[in-house]
mmCIF file of C-alpha atoms in Angstrom:
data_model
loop_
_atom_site.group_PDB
_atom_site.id
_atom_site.type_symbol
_atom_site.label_atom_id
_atom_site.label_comp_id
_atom_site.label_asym_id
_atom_site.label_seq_id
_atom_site.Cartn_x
_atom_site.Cartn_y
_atom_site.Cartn_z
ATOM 1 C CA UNK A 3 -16.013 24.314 -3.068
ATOM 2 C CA UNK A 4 -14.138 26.500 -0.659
ATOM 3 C CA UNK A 5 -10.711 25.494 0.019
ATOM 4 C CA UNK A 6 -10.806 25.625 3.934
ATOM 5 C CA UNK A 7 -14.334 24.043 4.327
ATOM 6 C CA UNK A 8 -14.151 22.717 7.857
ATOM 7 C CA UNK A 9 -16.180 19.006 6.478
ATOM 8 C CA UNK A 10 -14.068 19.229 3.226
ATOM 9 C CA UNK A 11 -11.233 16.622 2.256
ATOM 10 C CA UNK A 12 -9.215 19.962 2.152
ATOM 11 C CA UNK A 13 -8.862 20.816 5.479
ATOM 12 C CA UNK A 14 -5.629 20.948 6.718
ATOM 13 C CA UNK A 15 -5.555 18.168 9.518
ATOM 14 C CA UNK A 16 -8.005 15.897 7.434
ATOM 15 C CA UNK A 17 -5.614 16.592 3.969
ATOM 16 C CA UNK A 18 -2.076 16.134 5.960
ATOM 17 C CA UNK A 19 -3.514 12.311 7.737
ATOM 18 C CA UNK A 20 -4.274 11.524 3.824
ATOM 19 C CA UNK A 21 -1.196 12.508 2.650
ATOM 20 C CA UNK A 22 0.330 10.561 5.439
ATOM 21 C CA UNK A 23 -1.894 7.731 4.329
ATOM 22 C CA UNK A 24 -0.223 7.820 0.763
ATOM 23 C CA UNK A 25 3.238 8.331 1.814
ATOM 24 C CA UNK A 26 2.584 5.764 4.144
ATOM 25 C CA UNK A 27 1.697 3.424 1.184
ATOM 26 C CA UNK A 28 4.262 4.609 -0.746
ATOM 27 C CA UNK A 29 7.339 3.821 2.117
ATOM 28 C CA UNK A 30 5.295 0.508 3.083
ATOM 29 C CA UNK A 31 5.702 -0.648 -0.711
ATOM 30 C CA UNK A 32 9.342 0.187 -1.177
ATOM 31 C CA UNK A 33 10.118 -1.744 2.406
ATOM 32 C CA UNK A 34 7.260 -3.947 2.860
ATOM 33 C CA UNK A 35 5.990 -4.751 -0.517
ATOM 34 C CA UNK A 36 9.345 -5.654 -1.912
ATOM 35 C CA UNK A 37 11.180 -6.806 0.924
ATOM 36 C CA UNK A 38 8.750 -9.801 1.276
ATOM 37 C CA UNK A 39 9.137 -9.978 -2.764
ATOM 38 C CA UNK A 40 12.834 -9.707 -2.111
ATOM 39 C CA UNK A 41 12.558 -12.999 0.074
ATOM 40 C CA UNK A 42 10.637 -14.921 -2.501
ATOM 41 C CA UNK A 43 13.166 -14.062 -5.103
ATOM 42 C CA UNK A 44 16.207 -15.142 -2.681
ATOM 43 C CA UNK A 45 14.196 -18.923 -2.013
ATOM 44 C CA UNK A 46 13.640 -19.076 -6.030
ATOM 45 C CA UNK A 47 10.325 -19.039 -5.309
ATOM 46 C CA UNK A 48 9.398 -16.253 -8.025
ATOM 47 C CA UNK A 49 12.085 -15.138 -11.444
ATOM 48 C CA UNK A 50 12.053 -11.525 -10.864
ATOM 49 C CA UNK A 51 14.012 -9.548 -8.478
ATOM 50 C CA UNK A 52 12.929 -6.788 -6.295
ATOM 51 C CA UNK A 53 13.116 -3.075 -6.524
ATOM 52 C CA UNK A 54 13.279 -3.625 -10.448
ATOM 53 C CA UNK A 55 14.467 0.268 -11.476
ATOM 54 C CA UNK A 56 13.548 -0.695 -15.541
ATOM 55 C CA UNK A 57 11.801 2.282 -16.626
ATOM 56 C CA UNK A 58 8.253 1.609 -17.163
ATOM 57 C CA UNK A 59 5.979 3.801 -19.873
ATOM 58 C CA UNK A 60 4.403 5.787 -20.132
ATOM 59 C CA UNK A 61 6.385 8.100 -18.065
ATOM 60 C CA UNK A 62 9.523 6.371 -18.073
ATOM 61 C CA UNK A 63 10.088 6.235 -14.161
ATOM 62 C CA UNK A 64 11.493 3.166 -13.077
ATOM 63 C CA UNK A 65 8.959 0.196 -12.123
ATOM 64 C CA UNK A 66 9.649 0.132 -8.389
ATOM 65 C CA UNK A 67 8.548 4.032 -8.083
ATOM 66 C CA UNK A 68 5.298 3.229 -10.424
ATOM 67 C CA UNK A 69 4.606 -0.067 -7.826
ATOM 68 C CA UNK A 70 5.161 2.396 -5.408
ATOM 69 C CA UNK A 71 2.942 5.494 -6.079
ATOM 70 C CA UNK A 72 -0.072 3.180 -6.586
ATOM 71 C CA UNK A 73 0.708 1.695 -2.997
ATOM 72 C CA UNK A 74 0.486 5.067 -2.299
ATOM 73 C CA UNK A 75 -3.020 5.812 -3.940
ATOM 74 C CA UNK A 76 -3.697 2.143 -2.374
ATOM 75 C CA UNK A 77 -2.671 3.043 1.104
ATOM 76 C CA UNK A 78 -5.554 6.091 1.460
ATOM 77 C CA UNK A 79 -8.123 3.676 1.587
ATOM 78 C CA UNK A 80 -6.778 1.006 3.753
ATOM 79 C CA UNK A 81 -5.993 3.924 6.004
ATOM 80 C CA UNK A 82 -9.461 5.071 5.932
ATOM 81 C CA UNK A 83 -11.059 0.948 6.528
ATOM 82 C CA UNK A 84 -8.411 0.808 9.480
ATOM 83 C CA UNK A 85 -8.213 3.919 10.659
ATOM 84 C CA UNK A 86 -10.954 3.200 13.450
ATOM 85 C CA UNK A 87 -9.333 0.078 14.851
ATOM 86 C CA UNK A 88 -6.738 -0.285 17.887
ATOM 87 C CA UNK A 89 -4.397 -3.058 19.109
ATOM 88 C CA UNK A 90 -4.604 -6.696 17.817
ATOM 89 C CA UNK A 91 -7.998 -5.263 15.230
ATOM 90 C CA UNK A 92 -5.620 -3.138 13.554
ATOM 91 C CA UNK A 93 -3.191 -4.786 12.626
ATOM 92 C CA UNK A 94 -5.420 -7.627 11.529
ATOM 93 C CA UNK A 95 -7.133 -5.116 9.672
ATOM 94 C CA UNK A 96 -4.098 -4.380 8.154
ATOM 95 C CA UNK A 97 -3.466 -7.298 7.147
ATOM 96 C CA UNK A 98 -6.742 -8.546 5.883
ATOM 97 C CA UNK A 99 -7.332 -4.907 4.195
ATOM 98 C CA UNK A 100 -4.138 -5.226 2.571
ATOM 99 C CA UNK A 101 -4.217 -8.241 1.272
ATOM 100 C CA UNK A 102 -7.497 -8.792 -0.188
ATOM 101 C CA UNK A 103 -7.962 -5.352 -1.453
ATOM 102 C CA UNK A 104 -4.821 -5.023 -3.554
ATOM 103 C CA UNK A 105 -4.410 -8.698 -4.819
ATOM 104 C CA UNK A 106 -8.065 -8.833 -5.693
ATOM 105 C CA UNK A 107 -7.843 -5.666 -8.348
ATOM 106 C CA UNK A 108 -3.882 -6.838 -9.066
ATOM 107 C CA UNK A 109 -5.291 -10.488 -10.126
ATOM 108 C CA UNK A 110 -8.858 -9.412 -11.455
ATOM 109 C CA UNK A 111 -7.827 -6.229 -13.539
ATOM 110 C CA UNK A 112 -4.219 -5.281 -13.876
ATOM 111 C CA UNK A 113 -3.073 -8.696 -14.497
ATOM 112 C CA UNK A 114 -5.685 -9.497 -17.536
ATOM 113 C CA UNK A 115 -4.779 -6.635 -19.200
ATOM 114 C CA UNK A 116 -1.352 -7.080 -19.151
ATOM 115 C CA UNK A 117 -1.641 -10.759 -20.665
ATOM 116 C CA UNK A 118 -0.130 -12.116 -17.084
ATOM 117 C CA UNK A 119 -1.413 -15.134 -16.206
ATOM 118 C CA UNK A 120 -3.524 -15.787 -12.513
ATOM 119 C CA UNK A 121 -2.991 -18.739 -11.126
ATOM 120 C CA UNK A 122 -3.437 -20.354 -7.331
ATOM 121 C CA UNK A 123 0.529 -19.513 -6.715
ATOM 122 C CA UNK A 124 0.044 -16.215 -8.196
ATOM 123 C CA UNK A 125 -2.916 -15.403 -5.919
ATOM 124 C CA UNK A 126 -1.497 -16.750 -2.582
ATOM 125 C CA UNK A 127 1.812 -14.837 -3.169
ATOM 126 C CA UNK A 128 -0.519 -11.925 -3.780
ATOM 127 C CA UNK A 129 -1.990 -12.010 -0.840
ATOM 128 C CA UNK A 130 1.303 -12.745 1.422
ATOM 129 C CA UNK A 131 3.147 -9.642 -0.056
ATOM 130 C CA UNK A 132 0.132 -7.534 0.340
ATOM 131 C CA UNK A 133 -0.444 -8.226 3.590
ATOM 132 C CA UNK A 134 3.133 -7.499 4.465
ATOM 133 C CA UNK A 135 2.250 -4.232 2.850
ATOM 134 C CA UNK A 136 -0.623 -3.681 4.964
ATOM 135 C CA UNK A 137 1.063 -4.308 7.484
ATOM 136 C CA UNK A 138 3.709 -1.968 6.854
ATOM 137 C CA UNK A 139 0.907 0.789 5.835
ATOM 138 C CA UNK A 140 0.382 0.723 9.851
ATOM 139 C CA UNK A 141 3.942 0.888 10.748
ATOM 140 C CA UNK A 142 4.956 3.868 8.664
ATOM 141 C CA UNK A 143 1.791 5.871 10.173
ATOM 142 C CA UNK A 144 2.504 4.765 13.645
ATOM 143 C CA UNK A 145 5.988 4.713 14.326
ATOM 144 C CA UNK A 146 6.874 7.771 11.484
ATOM 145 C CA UNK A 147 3.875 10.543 11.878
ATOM 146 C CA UNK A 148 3.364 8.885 15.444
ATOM 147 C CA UNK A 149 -0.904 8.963 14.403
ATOM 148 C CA UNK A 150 -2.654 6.492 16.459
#
């Protein structure tokens, strides 16, 4: 594969909007993501706090980065679904993308096999602070790298 293949995922303009994508992600889920968790902790509505910075294996880096970097890897995608959408579509599609997208492998994978139970609560909550997430996915792109 050459490197500056005009159709490739490494060409420049196509490789920097994915990279905005992921840092995208990655600022939506420190802001976003936990902000809205932030808000559920301060109403009691959930025991943990946000932007928990307990180191998380196997790497060691605290647990708010980890959450972070796979909102990252998470906001490529939604970026791609959106991507095509303008005004009131986007940032439904935001939204919807988000939400269902992240909460459905959070609740159906991750969460089995870390023993964490799924419940209704659990899902709905899911859903709420992803949203907010995908929502903030669309911010960060718009109103940081200005890419409409």
């Amino acid at each position: 594969m050459v490197v500056n293949s005009p159709k490739g995922i490494f060409n420049g303009v196509r490789f920097m909007l994915w990279l905005k994508a992921f840092i995208a992600g990655f600022i939506a889920t420190i802001v976003f993501h936990q902000g809205v968790v932030g808000l559920f902790w301060l109403m009691g509505a959930i025991p943990n706090a946000p932007w928990n910075m307990s180191a998380v294996p196997p790497l060691g880096v605290p647990q708010v980065i980890s959450l972070a970097f796979f909102g990252g890897l998470w906001g490529v995608p939604v970026w791609w679904l959106i991507r095509r959408w303008h005004g009131a579509m986007l940032w439904l599609s935001a939204l919807v993308a988000g939400a269902v997208g992240p909460t459905a492998v959070a609740m159906l994978v991750v969460f089995p096999l870390k023993g964490l139970a799924v419940g209704l609560t659990t899902v709905v909550g899911g859903l709420i602070v992803n949203g907010a997430w995908g929502i903030g996915v669309v911010c960060v792109m718009r109103w940081l790298f200005k890419v409409r």
